[in-house]
Amino acid sequence: MTAVEVRGLVKTYGSLRAVDGIDLTIEKGEVFSLLGPNGAGKTTTVEILEGHRESDDGSVQVLGFDPAAGGREFRERIGIVLQESAVEPELTVTEVLDVYGDVFPRRRPTGELIELVGLEEKSSARVKTLSGGQQRRLELALGLVGDPDLVFLDEPTTGFDPSARRQAWSIVENLAGLGKTILLTTHYMDEAQFLADRIAVIAAGSIVAEGTPDTLGGREQAEATIRFAIPAGKSISDLPIRPVSTANGMVTISHPEPTRALHQLTSWALDNGVELGALSVQRPTLEDVYLQLVGDENGG
Amino acid sequence: MAAERPSDLALIWQQTRYQNKIFWRTPIAAFFTLVFPLMFLILFTAIFGNEEISGLGVTTAQFFAPGLAVFAAASATYTNLAIGTAISRDNGILKRVRGTPLPPWIYITGRVVSAVYIGALAVVIMMGVGVAFYGVNVYWRTIPAVIVTFLVGVACFAALGMLVAAIAPNGDATPAITNATLLPVAFISDIFIVTDDPPAWMEALGNFFPLKHFGDAFRAAFDPTLTGAQFHWDNLGYMALWGVVAVVLAARFFKWEPSKGGGRRQKKREKAGA
Ligand SMILES: Nc1ncnc2c1ncn2[C@@H]1O[C@H](COP(=O)(O)OP(=O)(O)OP(=O)(O)O)[C@@H](O)[C@H]1O
Ligand SMILES: [Mg+2]
C-alpha cells in the first residue's frame, strides 16, 4: 500500500522553482525522512502534501486523496506539525489539546498526550508562558491528537534538549510500531539515522539521492577509516599499510577492505609486541555522505 | 468513522466557549469593549447634566445610553473580530486550524458568536448602568425590536470586522484601520455628539455608513416621545445590505496563511537573529 505518491511535482514562487520536478513514493507504515539544506524545498513539498499549498505542476496523492481538495475526510486522517506555527497563547496546554482534539472523530485523550510529550507539570500553564522547547512539544502533541494514519513532522525536534529529543524519537518509533506512516524533515543526521526507514536528500528543489540510512549515496561501499595512535618507539615507515594522514601522533588509514587491513595491522602489532592505542574503525557517517551529496549539488 | 464525528452544533458551542475564554484572558480587550464606552456615559451626564435635552424631549442619559450601547456592540464585533482574527492569522493559528478537520465556517462562526455574546453583554451593561444610576427608561413594547435591531446590527458589524481582517496587511495595522474608521464615523452618527444643523455633506456621509442606522433604530426603541413596537425596517434593511456586501468581499479576500514577512513570529525570529 502506498501512502504518498508524488510525480513531477513543481512549485514556483515568481521566477524561483522552489520544487523542481520531485518524484516520491512512501509506503504505508514507513518512516520517510527528507533531508536537505535551508531553502532546498522541504517545507514547500511537505505543505503541498498537507494541502496547505497548491502545486503548479505534477500529480500528488496522499492516502488516496488529492490534498488540495481532500477536505474534512482527508484532514481527519493526517496529523501536522508545521515548521513554523503557533497556538492560542491565552489558553492552557490542556485546553488547547481539548479544543483541537474535539474536532477529530477519533482522538487520543489529552492526559495521555501530555504525558507522552512530558508536559505534565505544565498542563494547566498558559501556552504563552511555555519555553520554546515546551511549546514545540505541545505542537508535537497537537500533531498526534487526532490519532492520524499519516503524520507530517517538519523539523519537529528543533529546539528540543537532548533528552526531549530522545523522548520524541521514541514517540515516533512507537507510532511507526503502530503502523502509522511518517514523513519527517530534519537537519539532525542522527535523527534521520535513528528513525528513518528511507531518506531522500533534496537540494535546490530536486532529489539528489534516495536510499536507506545505511546505503544512501553508496555509503555501504565507501572506504572505511581506521584510526589509531602510533605505538611508542615505532614510526610510520614501520607500518604494513601506508596511512593517508598523520596528525598529533594519530594515524588515519582509508581502505576499501577494512577486515583485511585490520588483520594486517593487528598481526603486525602482535608480532612487534605493541598496542594500537585508541583504535577505531568507522564507516563514513550519514553526515559525511550528506555533506558530500549537497556539496556536489552546490558545486555543480 | 464518520458516524463518530462531532455535531456542527457541538463544535460551534466548543469554539465559542474557547473564544470567550480568550476574550476574558485579554484584559485590554475586555476593558476597551465593556468599560471604555461606559466612561462616555458617565462623562456626558457629568458635563451636560442629566437634564432634558432641549428640542429632543429626552434626558442626556436616555439619549446617549442607547447610542453608546450601539457603539460598544460595534466595538465588540467590528474592532475585536478584525484585530483578533488578523493577529491569529499572523501567529499562524488560522493556518493550524485550516490543517484540522474543523470546517472553516464553524471556526469563523465560533469567533462571531463569541463576539456577538460580548456585544450583548456590553449593551446590557450600558443600559443596566443607565437604568440603575441615570433614570433611563426601558419599554416592554419595544423589547422585540431592541433584540432584532441588535442582532441585525452586530451581524453587519461582525461582517465588516471580518472584511477588515481579510484585507488588512497584518495584525499590527488592524487597530489603526478599525480606529480610523469607527471613531470618525461615530462622530457623524450621533453617537458622541448631536449636531443641530450639520452641513449637508456630513449628514449624507453619516447616512451612508451603517452605524447611524444602527444607532437611530436602537435609540428609537428607548425614545419616550414615541409609541409602538419601533421596528425600523429601513434602517435594518440598510444594515443588512452592508452586511451582505461585507460577507461577500470578506469571503473573497480571506486568507488563512500568514503573509510572508508580516507575521509576529517571523519578526521575533529576525530579532533573535535566527
Ligand atoms: N511563500 C513563499 N513565497 C516566496 N518564496 C518562498 C515561499 N515559501 C518558500 N519560498 C522559497 O522557496 C524555497 C524553498 O523554501 P522551503 O521553505 O521549502 O525550504 P526548506 O527546505 O524547508 O528550508 P529550511 O531547511 O530552511 O526549512 C526558498 O528559497 C524559499 O525562500
Ligand atoms: Mg523548512
XYZ file of C-alpha atoms and ligand atoms in Angstrom:
606
model
C 0.000 0.000 0.000
C 1.206 3.432 -0.930
C 0.578 6.311 1.465
C 2.132 9.094 -0.597
C 2.659 9.168 -4.334
C 4.218 12.228 -5.959
C 5.108 12.566 -9.654
C 6.856 15.511 -11.272
C 5.924 17.944 -8.525
C 6.696 21.586 -9.337
C 6.151 24.715 -7.265
C 7.349 28.136 -8.345
C 7.475 31.400 -6.436
C 7.849 34.074 -9.078
C 10.890 33.019 -11.046
C 12.134 30.636 -8.346
C 11.448 26.945 -8.904
C 11.375 26.025 -5.211
C 10.314 22.465 -6.068
C 11.580 21.374 -9.434
C 10.165 18.023 -10.514
C 10.133 15.774 -7.471
C 9.057 12.121 -7.504
C 8.365 10.408 -4.188
C 6.763 7.164 -3.133
C 6.175 6.491 0.541
C 4.765 3.143 1.573
C 2.212 2.763 4.311
C 3.937 2.224 7.659
C 7.196 3.738 6.503
C 9.196 6.421 8.282
C 10.443 8.593 5.456
C 12.858 11.437 6.010
C 13.513 14.424 3.775
C 16.949 15.952 4.247
C 18.374 18.997 2.563
C 19.947 22.398 3.159
C 17.987 25.525 4.091
C 15.764 26.594 1.238
C 16.004 23.227 -0.523
C 12.216 22.967 -0.807
C 11.400 20.544 2.033
C 8.719 22.627 3.717
C 7.205 23.585 0.375
C 6.933 19.910 -0.590
C 5.534 18.843 2.768
C 2.974 21.652 2.853
C 1.732 20.716 -0.604
C 1.209 17.168 0.673
C -0.663 18.547 3.697
C -2.969 20.591 1.493
C -1.644 23.920 2.768
C -0.154 24.978 -0.559
C -1.098 24.299 -4.145
C 1.317 22.811 -6.627
C 1.949 24.287 -10.057
C 2.534 21.017 -11.858
C 2.709 17.287 -11.264
C 0.422 14.855 -9.501
C 0.053 14.259 -5.775
C -1.857 11.526 -3.982
C -1.887 11.293 -0.194
C -3.841 8.423 1.385
C -5.707 8.284 -1.911
C -6.741 11.944 -1.698
C -5.741 14.989 -3.677
C -4.648 17.059 -0.683
C -5.652 20.355 -2.302
C -9.251 19.110 -2.499
C -9.300 16.427 0.208
C -11.227 18.451 2.752
C -12.511 17.110 6.011
C -12.173 13.359 5.324
C -8.533 13.867 4.389
C -7.721 16.047 7.377
C -9.304 13.582 9.780
C -6.596 11.113 8.846
C -3.478 13.271 8.902
C -1.550 14.950 11.688
C 0.546 18.036 11.065
C 3.478 19.548 12.912
C 4.356 22.675 10.972
C 7.888 24.038 10.904
C 6.602 27.435 11.964
C 3.356 27.773 13.814
C 1.717 28.904 16.993
C -1.003 28.007 19.426
C -3.525 30.282 21.152
C -1.258 31.948 23.743
C -4.092 32.617 26.220
C -5.213 29.000 26.533
C -3.640 26.357 28.756
C -1.928 23.213 27.500
C -4.909 21.072 28.497
C -7.431 23.441 26.929
C -5.555 23.571 23.633
C -5.405 19.783 23.377
C -9.109 19.572 24.270
C -10.302 22.119 21.764
C -8.176 20.804 18.891
C -8.794 17.181 19.806
C -12.557 17.508 19.842
C -12.663 18.259 16.115
C -11.455 14.746 15.282
C -13.815 11.765 15.154
C -11.169 9.556 16.733
C -8.952 11.230 19.261
C -6.284 10.477 21.789
C -7.037 11.513 25.378
C -5.497 14.821 26.465
C -3.878 13.386 29.586
C -2.188 10.620 27.616
C -0.728 13.140 25.130
C 0.521 15.441 27.876
C 2.320 12.521 29.443
C 3.630 11.377 26.076
C 5.439 14.668 25.417
C 6.404 15.198 29.062
C 4.377 18.328 29.819
C 2.677 17.030 32.997
C 3.984 19.904 35.078
C 2.743 22.451 32.559
C -0.701 21.000 31.896
C -2.522 23.995 33.362
C 0.015 26.641 32.311
C -0.902 29.200 29.658
C 0.759 28.491 26.328
C 2.431 31.918 26.323
C 4.378 31.016 29.458
C 5.942 27.880 27.925
C 9.582 27.811 26.884
C 10.348 27.411 23.185
C 11.057 23.714 23.513
C 7.959 23.117 25.651
C 5.801 24.870 23.078
C 7.328 22.686 20.383
C 6.449 19.608 22.441
C 2.871 20.839 22.649
C 2.850 21.241 18.873
C 4.041 17.637 18.556
C 1.191 16.524 20.825
C -1.243 18.535 18.687
C 0.011 16.726 15.610
C -0.947 13.419 17.220
C -4.220 14.430 18.868
C -6.429 13.043 16.080
C -4.736 9.612 16.108
C -3.662 10.133 12.481
C -2.704 7.453 9.955
C -0.105 9.745 8.410
C 1.949 12.276 10.352
C 3.866 15.160 8.829
C 6.715 16.314 11.034
C 8.537 19.377 9.693
C 11.637 19.742 11.868
C 9.709 18.512 14.910
C 12.614 18.421 17.354
C 14.243 21.767 16.601
C 14.771 23.444 19.958
C 14.470 20.222 21.980
C 17.012 19.462 24.655
C 18.850 16.147 24.164
C 16.607 14.127 26.472
C 13.438 15.605 24.951
C 14.798 14.675 21.531
C 15.314 11.078 22.635
C 11.792 11.089 24.036
C 10.440 12.397 20.723
C 12.325 9.681 18.896
C 10.702 7.007 20.994
C 7.296 8.597 20.298
C 7.970 8.369 16.576
C 9.235 4.808 16.954
C 6.028 3.879 18.761
C 3.918 5.482 16.054
C 5.816 3.516 13.443
C 5.249 0.397 15.527
C 1.513 1.060 15.334
C 1.755 1.058 11.532
C 1.490 4.827 11.089
C 3.223 6.476 8.162
C 5.582 9.313 8.998
C 7.110 11.975 6.811
C 9.866 13.719 8.690
C 12.155 16.580 7.772
C 15.162 17.270 9.919
C 18.599 18.856 9.961
C 19.837 16.330 12.531
C 21.576 13.436 10.824
C 21.493 11.277 13.927
C 17.722 11.728 13.968
C 17.361 10.551 10.382
C 19.799 7.704 11.001
C 17.868 6.561 14.051
C 14.306 6.955 12.805
C 14.153 6.758 9.033
C 13.450 3.641 7.010
C 14.249 5.640 3.926
C 15.800 9.016 3.218
C 15.629 11.373 0.274
C 18.123 14.200 0.024
C 16.728 17.253 -1.684
C 18.774 20.204 -2.882
C 17.608 23.212 -4.868
C 14.190 21.640 -5.407
C 15.398 18.286 -6.763
C 16.076 14.925 -5.194
C 19.798 14.186 -5.430
C 19.851 10.826 -3.617
C 17.483 8.334 -2.101
C 18.059 5.222 -0.029
C 18.111 3.697 3.435
C 20.232 5.451 6.053
C 22.928 2.798 5.614
C 23.069 2.766 1.828
C 22.405 6.412 0.976
C 24.836 7.758 -1.601
C 26.731 4.414 -1.803
C 27.600 4.661 1.866
C 27.845 0.883 2.340
C 30.544 0.660 -0.353
C 32.547 3.652 0.752
C 36.026 3.198 2.182
C 36.250 2.732 5.917
C 38.523 4.840 8.044
C 40.868 3.210 10.567
C 42.469 5.329 13.257
C 44.989 4.626 15.988
C 47.901 6.128 17.867
C 51.400 5.359 16.624
C 52.934 2.880 19.122
C 55.833 4.212 21.152
C 59.188 3.571 19.517
C 57.663 2.922 16.075
C 57.484 5.275 13.104
C 55.142 5.496 10.151
C 57.536 3.729 7.830
C 57.327 0.621 10.083
C 53.564 0.184 9.400
C 52.448 -2.539 6.962
C 49.944 -0.124 5.268
C 50.565 3.396 4.015
C 48.480 5.872 6.052
C 46.652 8.720 4.312
C 47.488 11.122 7.071
C 49.080 11.512 10.471
C 48.493 14.238 12.964
C 49.300 14.584 16.679
C 50.566 11.029 16.762
C 47.286 9.653 15.318
C 47.344 7.635 12.092
C 44.422 7.619 9.664
C 44.054 4.883 7.063
C 41.327 4.658 4.432
C 40.734 1.235 2.995
C 38.097 -0.432 0.822
C 38.572 -3.718 2.721
C 38.744 -2.856 6.406
C 38.769 -6.512 7.521
C 41.933 -7.270 5.590
C 43.596 -4.001 6.610
C 42.766 -4.564 10.269
C 44.107 -8.106 10.119
C 47.428 -6.870 8.700
C 47.678 -4.100 11.273
C 46.820 -6.185 14.313
C 49.135 -9.058 13.222
C 51.908 -6.543 12.849
C 51.183 -5.108 16.304
C 51.150 -8.560 17.924
C 54.378 -9.614 16.153
C 56.068 -6.465 17.380
C 54.580 -6.625 20.853
C 52.968 -3.173 20.636
C 49.479 -1.831 21.264
C 47.415 0.181 18.736
C 46.102 2.807 21.169
C 42.654 4.405 20.588
C 41.957 2.018 17.708
C 38.730 2.706 15.805
C 37.115 1.674 12.531
C 34.464 3.900 11.011
C 32.206 3.884 8.022
C 31.542 7.384 6.727
C 28.704 8.799 8.818
C 25.381 9.792 7.318
C 26.560 13.346 7.793
C 29.709 12.720 5.720
C 27.616 11.264 2.907
C 25.044 14.031 3.178
C 27.625 16.802 3.057
C 29.206 15.221 0.018
C 25.819 14.963 -1.707
C 24.668 18.519 -1.112
C 28.204 19.816 -1.589
C 28.281 18.205 -5.035
C 24.975 19.786 -5.870
C 26.093 23.235 -4.737
C 29.363 22.923 -6.639
C 27.792 21.630 -9.838
C -15.750 6.511 11.492
C -17.808 9.332 10.045
C -20.575 8.363 12.461
C -18.475 9.481 15.430
C -17.994 12.938 14.013
C -18.891 15.656 16.498
C -22.048 17.545 15.516
C -21.764 21.007 13.993
C -23.663 22.494 16.892
C -21.360 20.920 19.470
C -18.343 22.227 17.567
C -19.755 25.756 17.320
C -20.522 25.734 21.042
C -16.998 24.481 21.787
C -15.333 27.107 19.586
C -17.480 29.878 21.065
C -16.637 28.838 24.599
C -12.907 28.932 23.913
C -13.086 32.275 22.115
C -14.896 33.647 25.168
C -12.149 32.296 27.409
C -9.555 34.016 25.264
C -11.502 37.283 25.453
C -11.671 37.264 29.237
C -7.967 36.472 29.426
C -7.136 39.518 27.322
C -7.851 42.286 29.851
C -7.119 45.115 27.433
C -9.839 43.935 25.028
C -12.288 43.414 27.882
C -11.591 46.935 29.166
C -11.997 48.709 25.831
C -15.155 46.802 24.957
C -17.025 46.785 28.253
C -15.699 49.629 30.416
C -14.462 52.275 27.998
C -17.907 53.093 26.444
C -19.361 53.431 29.949
C -16.903 56.225 30.654
C -18.571 58.310 27.947
C -21.963 57.920 29.603
C -20.508 58.988 32.933
C -18.683 61.878 31.278
C -21.594 63.151 29.209
C -24.031 63.149 32.111
C -21.420 64.885 34.256
C -20.716 67.569 31.636
C -24.236 68.236 30.351
C -26.137 67.204 33.474
C -28.867 64.634 33.183
C -31.499 67.215 32.233
C -33.909 67.030 29.366
C -32.076 67.971 26.161
C -33.863 70.932 24.614
C -35.677 70.046 21.412
C -35.344 66.280 21.890
C -37.597 65.785 24.858
C -35.314 63.174 26.490
C -32.695 63.265 29.232
C -28.979 63.128 28.423
C -28.687 59.522 29.587
C -31.888 58.403 27.829
C -30.468 59.802 24.591
C -26.823 58.751 24.855
C -27.035 55.354 26.579
C -28.640 53.555 23.572
C -26.173 55.178 21.165
C -23.194 54.260 23.334
C -24.590 50.736 23.690
C -24.592 50.526 19.899
C -21.031 51.852 19.859
C -19.978 49.185 22.374
C -21.695 46.457 20.356
C -19.934 47.674 17.213
C -16.571 47.660 19.040
C -17.174 44.136 20.328
C -17.863 42.838 16.856
C -16.147 45.073 14.304
C -12.989 46.069 16.215
C -12.414 42.908 18.230
C -13.088 40.485 15.407
C -10.871 42.373 12.980
C -7.928 42.670 15.375
C -8.278 39.220 16.923
C -8.618 37.414 13.622
C -5.773 39.276 11.943
C -3.450 38.555 14.873
C -4.434 34.892 14.831
C -3.534 34.783 11.170
C -0.157 36.470 11.780
C 0.571 33.971 14.527
C -0.191 31.043 12.254
C -3.195 29.971 14.321
C -5.564 30.235 11.361
C -3.205 28.079 9.332
C -3.126 25.492 12.100
C -6.932 25.453 12.209
C -7.065 25.055 8.442
C -4.951 21.891 8.754
C -7.518 20.231 11.034
C -10.878 18.721 10.051
C -12.713 21.617 11.720
C -14.832 23.130 8.932
C -13.623 26.709 8.382
C -17.139 28.119 8.609
C -17.511 26.652 12.091
C -14.314 28.274 13.280
C -15.431 31.656 11.924
C -18.911 31.155 13.372
C -17.407 30.428 16.784
C -15.469 33.678 16.667
C -18.518 35.648 15.519
C -20.918 34.138 18.071
C -18.419 34.879 20.828
C -18.114 38.493 19.644
C -21.905 38.850 19.493
C -22.200 37.474 23.004
C -19.639 40.014 24.264
C -21.524 42.722 22.355
C -24.779 41.714 24.049
C -23.037 41.869 27.391
C -21.726 45.356 26.587
C -25.259 46.511 25.705
C -26.738 45.030 28.870
C -24.031 46.679 30.985
C -24.551 50.073 29.328
C -28.343 50.024 29.568
C -28.189 48.449 33.020
C -25.989 51.258 34.351
C -28.308 53.730 32.624
C -31.384 52.283 34.308
C -29.758 51.835 37.696
C -27.964 55.157 38.031
C -29.246 57.598 35.416
C -33.014 57.023 35.351
C -33.064 55.528 31.859
C -36.431 54.017 30.939
C -36.864 50.719 29.122
C -40.163 49.845 27.440
C -41.529 46.305 27.248
C -43.345 47.039 23.995
C -40.020 47.670 22.179
C -38.009 44.731 23.554
C -38.544 42.602 20.403
C -37.327 45.497 18.258
C -34.337 46.010 20.574
C -33.328 42.374 20.148
C -33.850 42.272 16.386
C -32.074 45.591 15.861
C -29.171 44.394 17.983
C -28.854 41.139 16.035
C -29.017 42.780 12.613
C -26.562 45.460 13.732
C -23.955 43.127 15.195
C -24.274 40.795 12.209
C -23.468 43.762 9.958
C -20.524 44.896 12.089
C -19.191 41.374 12.522
C -19.181 41.024 8.739
C -17.342 44.341 8.432
C -14.840 43.186 11.063
C -14.135 40.028 9.095
C -13.742 42.138 5.979
C -11.080 44.263 7.685
C -9.381 41.078 8.903
C -9.451 39.791 5.335
C -7.904 42.842 3.700
C -5.589 44.102 6.469
C -1.941 43.530 5.529
C -1.172 42.290 9.073
C -2.335 42.324 12.668
C -0.271 45.360 13.604
C -2.102 47.514 11.053
C -5.570 46.409 12.122
C -6.125 48.557 15.236
C -5.192 51.611 13.174
C -7.694 50.631 10.495
C -10.557 49.945 12.889
C -9.962 53.060 14.996
C -9.551 55.300 11.974
C -12.894 54.093 10.652
C -15.157 53.508 13.663
C -14.289 56.662 15.644
C -14.776 59.305 12.914
C -17.937 57.572 11.755
C -19.215 57.570 15.339
C -18.810 61.365 15.424
C -21.063 61.834 12.399
C -23.545 59.190 13.535
C -24.994 60.954 16.622
C -23.124 58.634 18.978
C -20.925 61.138 20.817
C -22.409 64.451 19.674
C -25.663 65.592 18.171
C -25.350 68.459 15.738
C -28.466 70.562 15.351
C -27.811 71.680 11.813
C -24.979 69.650 10.283
C -23.585 70.516 6.834
C -25.375 68.558 4.121
C -22.279 66.564 3.188
C -21.759 65.494 6.774
C -25.343 64.351 7.086
C -25.069 62.446 3.805
C -21.849 60.805 4.941
C -23.405 59.831 8.264
C -26.351 58.318 6.459
C -24.059 56.404 4.148
C -22.346 54.380 6.888
C -24.305 51.738 8.813
C -23.516 52.988 12.325
C -26.061 55.848 12.228
C -28.770 53.435 11.115
C -27.881 51.104 13.974
C -27.935 53.984 16.464
C -31.152 55.571 15.140
C -33.101 52.310 15.133
C -31.829 51.311 18.559
C -32.387 54.747 20.115
C -35.944 54.921 18.788
C -36.770 51.927 20.963
C -35.829 53.977 24.028
C -37.476 57.242 22.964
C -40.206 58.206 25.449
C -41.892 60.513 22.905
C -42.610 57.606 20.530
C -45.127 54.785 20.731
C -45.486 51.372 19.056
C -43.089 48.478 18.550
C -40.369 50.618 16.900
C -39.171 48.239 14.209
C -37.310 50.430 11.714
C -37.155 48.172 8.727
C -35.499 50.788 6.524
C -32.528 51.036 8.880
C -32.406 47.281 9.390
C -32.562 46.619 5.656
C -29.777 49.121 5.003
C -27.513 47.460 7.613
C -28.323 44.046 6.169
C -27.241 45.286 2.755
C -23.880 46.452 4.148
C -23.535 43.130 5.928
C -24.163 41.051 2.833
C -21.694 43.049 0.749
C -19.099 42.739 3.532
C -19.589 38.973 3.805
C -19.164 38.502 0.069
C -15.987 40.607 -0.041
C -14.559 39.046 3.135
C -15.102 35.542 1.769
C -13.452 36.614 -1.465
C -10.293 38.004 0.143
C -9.960 35.990 3.340
C -6.619 34.200 3.798
C -5.657 31.569 6.334
C -1.908 31.785 5.685
C 0.197 34.421 7.402
C 1.563 36.884 4.889
C 5.265 36.311 4.263
C 7.321 38.739 6.291
C 4.385 40.340 8.066
C 3.998 37.862 10.889
C 4.865 38.494 14.504
C 6.572 35.175 14.802
C 8.723 35.983 11.831
C 9.681 39.338 13.316
C 10.537 37.728 16.595
C 12.861 35.341 14.814
C 14.523 38.116 12.880
C 15.154 39.979 16.104
C 16.651 36.876 17.647
C 18.941 36.738 14.628
C 17.759 33.232 13.736
N 5.590 31.686 0.371
C 6.755 31.829 -0.280
N 6.936 32.863 -1.120
C 8.091 33.005 -1.794
N 9.134 32.182 -1.700
C 9.026 31.121 -0.877
C 7.818 30.897 -0.122
N 7.995 29.773 0.599
C 9.237 29.320 0.320
N 9.855 30.123 -0.566
C 11.191 29.912 -1.110
O 11.248 28.598 -1.620
C 12.481 27.981 -1.306
C 12.228 26.696 -0.558
O 11.724 27.015 0.739
P 11.341 25.897 1.804
O 10.730 26.586 2.942
O 10.558 24.835 1.139
O 12.780 25.343 2.200
P 13.195 24.247 3.283
O 13.896 23.160 2.562
O 12.044 23.872 4.119
O 14.263 25.058 4.140
P 14.592 25.043 5.725
O 15.510 23.912 5.955
O 15.268 26.338 5.953
O 13.300 24.926 6.441
C 13.292 29.007 -0.548
O 14.180 29.618 -1.432
C 12.264 29.992 -0.038
O 12.805 31.278 0.042
Mg 11.558 24.037 6.059
